[in-house]
mmCIF file of C-alpha atoms and ligand atoms in Angstrom:
data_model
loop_
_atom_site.group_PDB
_atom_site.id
_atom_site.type_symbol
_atom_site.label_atom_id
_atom_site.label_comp_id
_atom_site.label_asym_id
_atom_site.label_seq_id
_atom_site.Cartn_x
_atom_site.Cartn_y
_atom_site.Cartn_z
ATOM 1 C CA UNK A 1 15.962 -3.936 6.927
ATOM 2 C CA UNK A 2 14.286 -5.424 9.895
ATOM 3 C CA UNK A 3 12.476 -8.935 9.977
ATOM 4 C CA UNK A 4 8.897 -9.839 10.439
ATOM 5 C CA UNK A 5 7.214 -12.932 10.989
ATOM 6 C CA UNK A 6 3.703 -13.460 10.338
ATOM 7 C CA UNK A 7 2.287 -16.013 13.127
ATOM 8 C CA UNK A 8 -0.839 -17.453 10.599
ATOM 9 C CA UNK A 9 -3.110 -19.130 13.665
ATOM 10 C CA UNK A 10 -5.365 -21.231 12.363
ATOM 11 C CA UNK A 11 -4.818 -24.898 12.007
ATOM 12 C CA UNK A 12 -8.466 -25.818 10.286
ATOM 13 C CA UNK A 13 -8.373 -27.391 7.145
ATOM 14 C CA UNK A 14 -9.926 -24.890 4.733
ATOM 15 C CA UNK A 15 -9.545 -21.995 6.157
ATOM 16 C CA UNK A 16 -9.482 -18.509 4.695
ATOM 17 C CA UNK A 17 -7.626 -16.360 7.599
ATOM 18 C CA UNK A 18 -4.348 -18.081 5.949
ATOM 19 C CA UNK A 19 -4.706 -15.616 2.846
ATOM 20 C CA UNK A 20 -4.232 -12.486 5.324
ATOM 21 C CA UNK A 21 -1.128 -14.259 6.317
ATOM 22 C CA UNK A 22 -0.201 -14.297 2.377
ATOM 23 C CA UNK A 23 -1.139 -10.683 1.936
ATOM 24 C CA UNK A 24 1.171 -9.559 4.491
ATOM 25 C CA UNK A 25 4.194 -11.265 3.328
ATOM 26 C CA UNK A 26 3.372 -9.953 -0.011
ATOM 27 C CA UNK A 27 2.774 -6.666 0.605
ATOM 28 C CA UNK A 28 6.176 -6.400 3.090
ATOM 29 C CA UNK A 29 8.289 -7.836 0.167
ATOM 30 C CA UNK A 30 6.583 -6.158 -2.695
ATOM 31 C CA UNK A 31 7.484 -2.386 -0.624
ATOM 32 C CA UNK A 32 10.504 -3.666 0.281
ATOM 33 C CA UNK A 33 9.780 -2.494 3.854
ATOM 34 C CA UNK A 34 11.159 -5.684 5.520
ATOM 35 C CA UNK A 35 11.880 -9.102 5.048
ATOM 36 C CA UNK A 36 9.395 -11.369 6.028
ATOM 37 C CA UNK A 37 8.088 -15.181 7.122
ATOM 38 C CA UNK A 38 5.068 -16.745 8.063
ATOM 39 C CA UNK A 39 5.290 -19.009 10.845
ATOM 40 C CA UNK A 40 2.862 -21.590 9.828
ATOM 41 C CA UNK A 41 1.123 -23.178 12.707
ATOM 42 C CA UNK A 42 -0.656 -25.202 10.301
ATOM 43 C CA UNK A 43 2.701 -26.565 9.114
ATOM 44 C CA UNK A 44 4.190 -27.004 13.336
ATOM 45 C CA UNK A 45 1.274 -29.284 14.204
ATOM 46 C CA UNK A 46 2.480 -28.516 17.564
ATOM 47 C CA UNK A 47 0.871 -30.906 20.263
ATOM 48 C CA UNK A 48 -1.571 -29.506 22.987
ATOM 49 C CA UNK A 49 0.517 -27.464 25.482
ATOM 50 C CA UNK A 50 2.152 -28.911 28.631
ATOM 51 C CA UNK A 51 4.875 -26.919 29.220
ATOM 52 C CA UNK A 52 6.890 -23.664 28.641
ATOM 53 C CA UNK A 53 9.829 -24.469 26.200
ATOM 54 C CA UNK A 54 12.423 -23.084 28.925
ATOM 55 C CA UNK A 55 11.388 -25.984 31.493
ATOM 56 C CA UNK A 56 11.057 -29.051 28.953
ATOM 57 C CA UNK A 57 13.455 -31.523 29.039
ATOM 58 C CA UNK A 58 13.632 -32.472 25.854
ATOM 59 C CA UNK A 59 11.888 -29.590 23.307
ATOM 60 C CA UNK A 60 10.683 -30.612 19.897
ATOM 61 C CA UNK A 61 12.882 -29.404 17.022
ATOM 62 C CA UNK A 62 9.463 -27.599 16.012
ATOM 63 C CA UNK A 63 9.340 -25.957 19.047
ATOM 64 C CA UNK A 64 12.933 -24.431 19.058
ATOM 65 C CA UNK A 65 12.434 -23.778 15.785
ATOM 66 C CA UNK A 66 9.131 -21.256 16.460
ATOM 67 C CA UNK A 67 11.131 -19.792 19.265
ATOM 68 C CA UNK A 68 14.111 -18.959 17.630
ATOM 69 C CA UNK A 69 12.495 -17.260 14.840
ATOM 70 C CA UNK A 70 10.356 -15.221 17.210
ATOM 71 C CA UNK A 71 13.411 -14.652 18.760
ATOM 72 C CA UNK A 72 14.976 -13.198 15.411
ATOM 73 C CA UNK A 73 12.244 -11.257 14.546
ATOM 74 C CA UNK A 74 11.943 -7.737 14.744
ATOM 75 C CA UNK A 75 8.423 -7.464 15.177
ATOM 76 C CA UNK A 76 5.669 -10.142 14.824
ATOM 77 C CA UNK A 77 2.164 -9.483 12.901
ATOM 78 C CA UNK A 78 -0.291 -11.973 14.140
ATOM 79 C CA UNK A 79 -3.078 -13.114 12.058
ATOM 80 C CA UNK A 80 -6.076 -14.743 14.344
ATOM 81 C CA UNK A 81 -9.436 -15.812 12.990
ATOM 82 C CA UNK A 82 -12.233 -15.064 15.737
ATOM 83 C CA UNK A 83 -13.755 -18.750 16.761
ATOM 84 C CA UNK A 84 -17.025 -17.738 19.054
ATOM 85 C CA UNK A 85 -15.861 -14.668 20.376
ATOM 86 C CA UNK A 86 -12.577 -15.565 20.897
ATOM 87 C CA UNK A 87 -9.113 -16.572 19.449
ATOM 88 C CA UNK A 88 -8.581 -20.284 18.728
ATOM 89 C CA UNK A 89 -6.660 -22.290 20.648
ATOM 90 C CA UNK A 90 -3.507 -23.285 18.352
ATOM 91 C CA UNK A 91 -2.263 -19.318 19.107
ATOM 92 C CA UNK A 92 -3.056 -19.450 22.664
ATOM 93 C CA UNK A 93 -0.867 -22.889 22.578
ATOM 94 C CA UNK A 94 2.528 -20.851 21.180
ATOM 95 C CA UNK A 95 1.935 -17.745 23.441
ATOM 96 C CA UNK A 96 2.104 -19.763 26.317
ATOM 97 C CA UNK A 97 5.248 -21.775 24.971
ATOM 98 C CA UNK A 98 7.196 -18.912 25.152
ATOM 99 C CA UNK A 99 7.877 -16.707 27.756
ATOM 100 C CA UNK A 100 11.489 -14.257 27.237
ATOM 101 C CA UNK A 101 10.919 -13.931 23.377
ATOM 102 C CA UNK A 102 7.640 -12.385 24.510
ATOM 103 C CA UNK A 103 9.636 -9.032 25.991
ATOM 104 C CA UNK A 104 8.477 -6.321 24.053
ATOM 105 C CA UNK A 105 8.576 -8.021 20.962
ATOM 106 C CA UNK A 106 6.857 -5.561 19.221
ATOM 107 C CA UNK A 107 3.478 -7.646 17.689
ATOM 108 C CA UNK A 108 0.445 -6.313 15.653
ATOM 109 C CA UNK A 109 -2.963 -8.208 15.279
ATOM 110 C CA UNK A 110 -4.916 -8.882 12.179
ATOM 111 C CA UNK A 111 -8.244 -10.427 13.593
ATOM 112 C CA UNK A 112 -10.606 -12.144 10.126
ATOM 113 C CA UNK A 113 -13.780 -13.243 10.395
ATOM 114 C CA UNK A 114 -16.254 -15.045 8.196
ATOM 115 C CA UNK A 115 -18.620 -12.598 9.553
ATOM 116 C CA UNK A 116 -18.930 -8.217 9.429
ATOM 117 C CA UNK A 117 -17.209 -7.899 12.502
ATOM 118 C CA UNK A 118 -13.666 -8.546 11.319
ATOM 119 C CA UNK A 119 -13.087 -10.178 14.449
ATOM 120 C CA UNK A 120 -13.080 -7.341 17.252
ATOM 121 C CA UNK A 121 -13.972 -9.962 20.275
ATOM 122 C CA UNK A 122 -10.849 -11.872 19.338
ATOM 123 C CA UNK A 123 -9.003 -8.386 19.426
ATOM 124 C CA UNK A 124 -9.655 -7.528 22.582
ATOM 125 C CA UNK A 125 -9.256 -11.065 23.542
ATOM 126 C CA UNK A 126 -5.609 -11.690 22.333
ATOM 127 C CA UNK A 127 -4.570 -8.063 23.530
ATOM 128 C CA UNK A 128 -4.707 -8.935 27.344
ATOM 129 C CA UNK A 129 -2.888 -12.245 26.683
ATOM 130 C CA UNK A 130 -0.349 -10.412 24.891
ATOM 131 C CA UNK A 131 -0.096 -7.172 27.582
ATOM 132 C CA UNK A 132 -0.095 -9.892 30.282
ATOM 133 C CA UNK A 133 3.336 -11.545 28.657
ATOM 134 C CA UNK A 134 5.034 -7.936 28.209
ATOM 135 C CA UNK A 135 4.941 -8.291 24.912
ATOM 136 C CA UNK A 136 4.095 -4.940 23.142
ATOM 137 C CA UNK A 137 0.900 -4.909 21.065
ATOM 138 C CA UNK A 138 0.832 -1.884 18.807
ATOM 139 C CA UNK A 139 -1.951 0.594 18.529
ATOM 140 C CA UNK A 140 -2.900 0.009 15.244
ATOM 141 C CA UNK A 141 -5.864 -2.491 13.437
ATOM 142 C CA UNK A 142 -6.496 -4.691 10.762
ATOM 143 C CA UNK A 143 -9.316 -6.260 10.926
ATOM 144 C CA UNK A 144 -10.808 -8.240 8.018
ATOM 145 C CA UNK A 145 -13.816 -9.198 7.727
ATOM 146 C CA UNK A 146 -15.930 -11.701 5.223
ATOM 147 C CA UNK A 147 -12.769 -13.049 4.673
ATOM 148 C CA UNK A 148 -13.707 -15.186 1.834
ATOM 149 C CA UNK A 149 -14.863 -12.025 -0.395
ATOM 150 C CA UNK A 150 -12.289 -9.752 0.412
ATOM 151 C CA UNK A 151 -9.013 -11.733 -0.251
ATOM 152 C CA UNK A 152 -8.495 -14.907 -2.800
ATOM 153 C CA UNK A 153 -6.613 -18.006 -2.233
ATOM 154 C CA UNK A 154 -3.282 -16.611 -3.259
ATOM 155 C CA UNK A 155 -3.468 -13.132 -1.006
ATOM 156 C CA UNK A 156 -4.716 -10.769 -3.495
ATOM 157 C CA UNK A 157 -7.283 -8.347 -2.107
ATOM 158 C CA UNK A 158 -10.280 -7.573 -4.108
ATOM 159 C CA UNK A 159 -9.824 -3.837 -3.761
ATOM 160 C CA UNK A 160 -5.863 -4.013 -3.502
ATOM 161 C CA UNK A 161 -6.065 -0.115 -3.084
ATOM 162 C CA UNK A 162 -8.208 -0.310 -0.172
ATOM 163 C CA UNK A 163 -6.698 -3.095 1.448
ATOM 164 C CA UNK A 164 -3.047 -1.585 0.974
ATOM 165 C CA UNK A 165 -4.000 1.812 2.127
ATOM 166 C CA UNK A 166 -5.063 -0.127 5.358
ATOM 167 C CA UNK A 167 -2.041 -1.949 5.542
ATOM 168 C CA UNK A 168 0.164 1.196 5.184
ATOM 169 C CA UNK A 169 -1.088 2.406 8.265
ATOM 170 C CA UNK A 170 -0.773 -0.898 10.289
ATOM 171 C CA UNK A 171 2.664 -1.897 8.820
ATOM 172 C CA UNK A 172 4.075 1.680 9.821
ATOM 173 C CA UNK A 173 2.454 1.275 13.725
ATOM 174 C CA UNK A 174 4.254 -1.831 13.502
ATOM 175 C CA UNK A 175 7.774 -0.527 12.024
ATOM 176 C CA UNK A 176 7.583 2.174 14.570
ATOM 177 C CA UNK A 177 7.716 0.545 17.531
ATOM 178 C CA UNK A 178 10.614 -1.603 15.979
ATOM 179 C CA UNK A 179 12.675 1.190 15.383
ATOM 180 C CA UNK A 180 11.752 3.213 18.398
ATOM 181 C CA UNK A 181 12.498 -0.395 20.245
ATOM 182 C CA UNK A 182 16.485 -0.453 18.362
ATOM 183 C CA UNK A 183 17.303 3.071 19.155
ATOM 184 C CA UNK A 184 16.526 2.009 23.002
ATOM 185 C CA UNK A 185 19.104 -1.200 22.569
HETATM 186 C C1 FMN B 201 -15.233 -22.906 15.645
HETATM 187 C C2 FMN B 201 -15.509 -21.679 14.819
HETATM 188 C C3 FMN B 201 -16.108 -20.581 15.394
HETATM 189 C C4 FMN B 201 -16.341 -19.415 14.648
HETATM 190 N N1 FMN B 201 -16.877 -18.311 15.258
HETATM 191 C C5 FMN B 201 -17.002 -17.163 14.564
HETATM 192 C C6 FMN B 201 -17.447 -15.974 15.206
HETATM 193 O O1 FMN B 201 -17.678 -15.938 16.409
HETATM 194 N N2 FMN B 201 -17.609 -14.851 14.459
HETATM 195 C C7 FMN B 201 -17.312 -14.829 13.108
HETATM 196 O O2 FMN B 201 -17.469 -13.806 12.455
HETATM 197 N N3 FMN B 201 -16.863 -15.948 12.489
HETATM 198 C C8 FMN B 201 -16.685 -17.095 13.180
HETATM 199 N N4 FMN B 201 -16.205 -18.229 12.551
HETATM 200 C C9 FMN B 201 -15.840 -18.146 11.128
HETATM 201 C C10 FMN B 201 -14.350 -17.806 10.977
HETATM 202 O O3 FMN B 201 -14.131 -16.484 11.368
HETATM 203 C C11 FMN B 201 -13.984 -18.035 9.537
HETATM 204 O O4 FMN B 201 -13.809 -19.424 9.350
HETATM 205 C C12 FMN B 201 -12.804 -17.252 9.022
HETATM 206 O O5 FMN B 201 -12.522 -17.697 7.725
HETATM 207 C C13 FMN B 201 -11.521 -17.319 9.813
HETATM 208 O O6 FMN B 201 -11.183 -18.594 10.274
HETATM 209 P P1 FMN B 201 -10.340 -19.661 9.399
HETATM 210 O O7 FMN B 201 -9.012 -19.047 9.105
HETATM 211 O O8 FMN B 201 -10.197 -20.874 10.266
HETATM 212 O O9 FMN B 201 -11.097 -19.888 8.145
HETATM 213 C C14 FMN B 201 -15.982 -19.386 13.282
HETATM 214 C C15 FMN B 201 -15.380 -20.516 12.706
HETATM 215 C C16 FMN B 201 -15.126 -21.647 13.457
HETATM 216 C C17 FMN B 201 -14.431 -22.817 12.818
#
């Protein structure tokens, strides 16, 4: 069964994007289609960025940590609120950390907004960043958005049919390219 992480990006106390994180490892486990994390970036407090993990001299444990389990993941589903157009900064700070783990790590976005968008600027945004680190961003989308009336606290959807109908398409994008990526290796 391969492994997925779930990179939940947004380090604001209160925030609602976190419950698209939720749904994801719920929904993964619940179809048994993988097994699955979230990396918490919330949880890593990581410090403003100064320098790629491969040229520090002395790496946080937090730091190894996120880079190993990148490392050990199959694919990565990245879940980005939009902040003004863009992606927030904590996600920027761990795509630059990194650098090898990057290499067509197979990665699909979830963008969530507040707002009826779902969070398309931050899409297109994160896309280049990811292209630009050979990383390989599947064709497939999940936006979300009013985040706050479509999902609860917990994960749940409001219209779980809907919302896992959505996800069957993104997940299988995603499991795709993992599997077309293992019968390369
Ligand atoms: C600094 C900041 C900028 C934001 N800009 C936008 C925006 O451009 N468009 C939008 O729809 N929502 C915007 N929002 C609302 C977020 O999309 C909303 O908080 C959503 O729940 C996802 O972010 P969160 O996980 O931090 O809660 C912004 C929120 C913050 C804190």
């Amino acid at each position: 069964m391969p492994h997925i992480s779930i990179i939940s990006s947004s380090v604001r106390n209160g925030r609602n994007s976190h419950r698209v994180a939720l749904y994801f490892r719920n929904y993964l486990n619940d179809n048994k289609l993988a097994t699955s994390e979230i990396l918490d970036l919330f949880d890593y407090n990581f410090p403003l960025f100064e320098e790629r993990l491969q040229y520090q001299v002395s790496p946080s444990d937090g730091a190894k940590d996120f880079a190993d389990r990148i490392n050990a993941s199959d694919g990565v589903i990245i879940v980005t609120p939009e902040y003004n157009g863009g992606y927030p900064a904590s996600i920027k700070n761990v795509i630059d950390l990194l650098y090898k783990e990057w290499h067509l790590k197979p990665v699909a976005i979830s963008t969530v907004s507040e707002g009826s968008f779902g969070g398309n600027q931050a899409l297109i945004a994160i896309q280049f960043v990811l292209w630009k680190m050979k990383a390989w961003t599947v064709p497939a989308l999940f936006p979300v958005p009013e985040v706050a009336k479509t999902f609860d606290e917990n994960g749940n959807p409001a219209d779980k049919k809907k919302t896992d109908k959505k996800a069957s398409d993104f997940v299988k994008a995603l499991l795709w390219c993992v599997e077309a990526k293992s019968r390369m290796e």
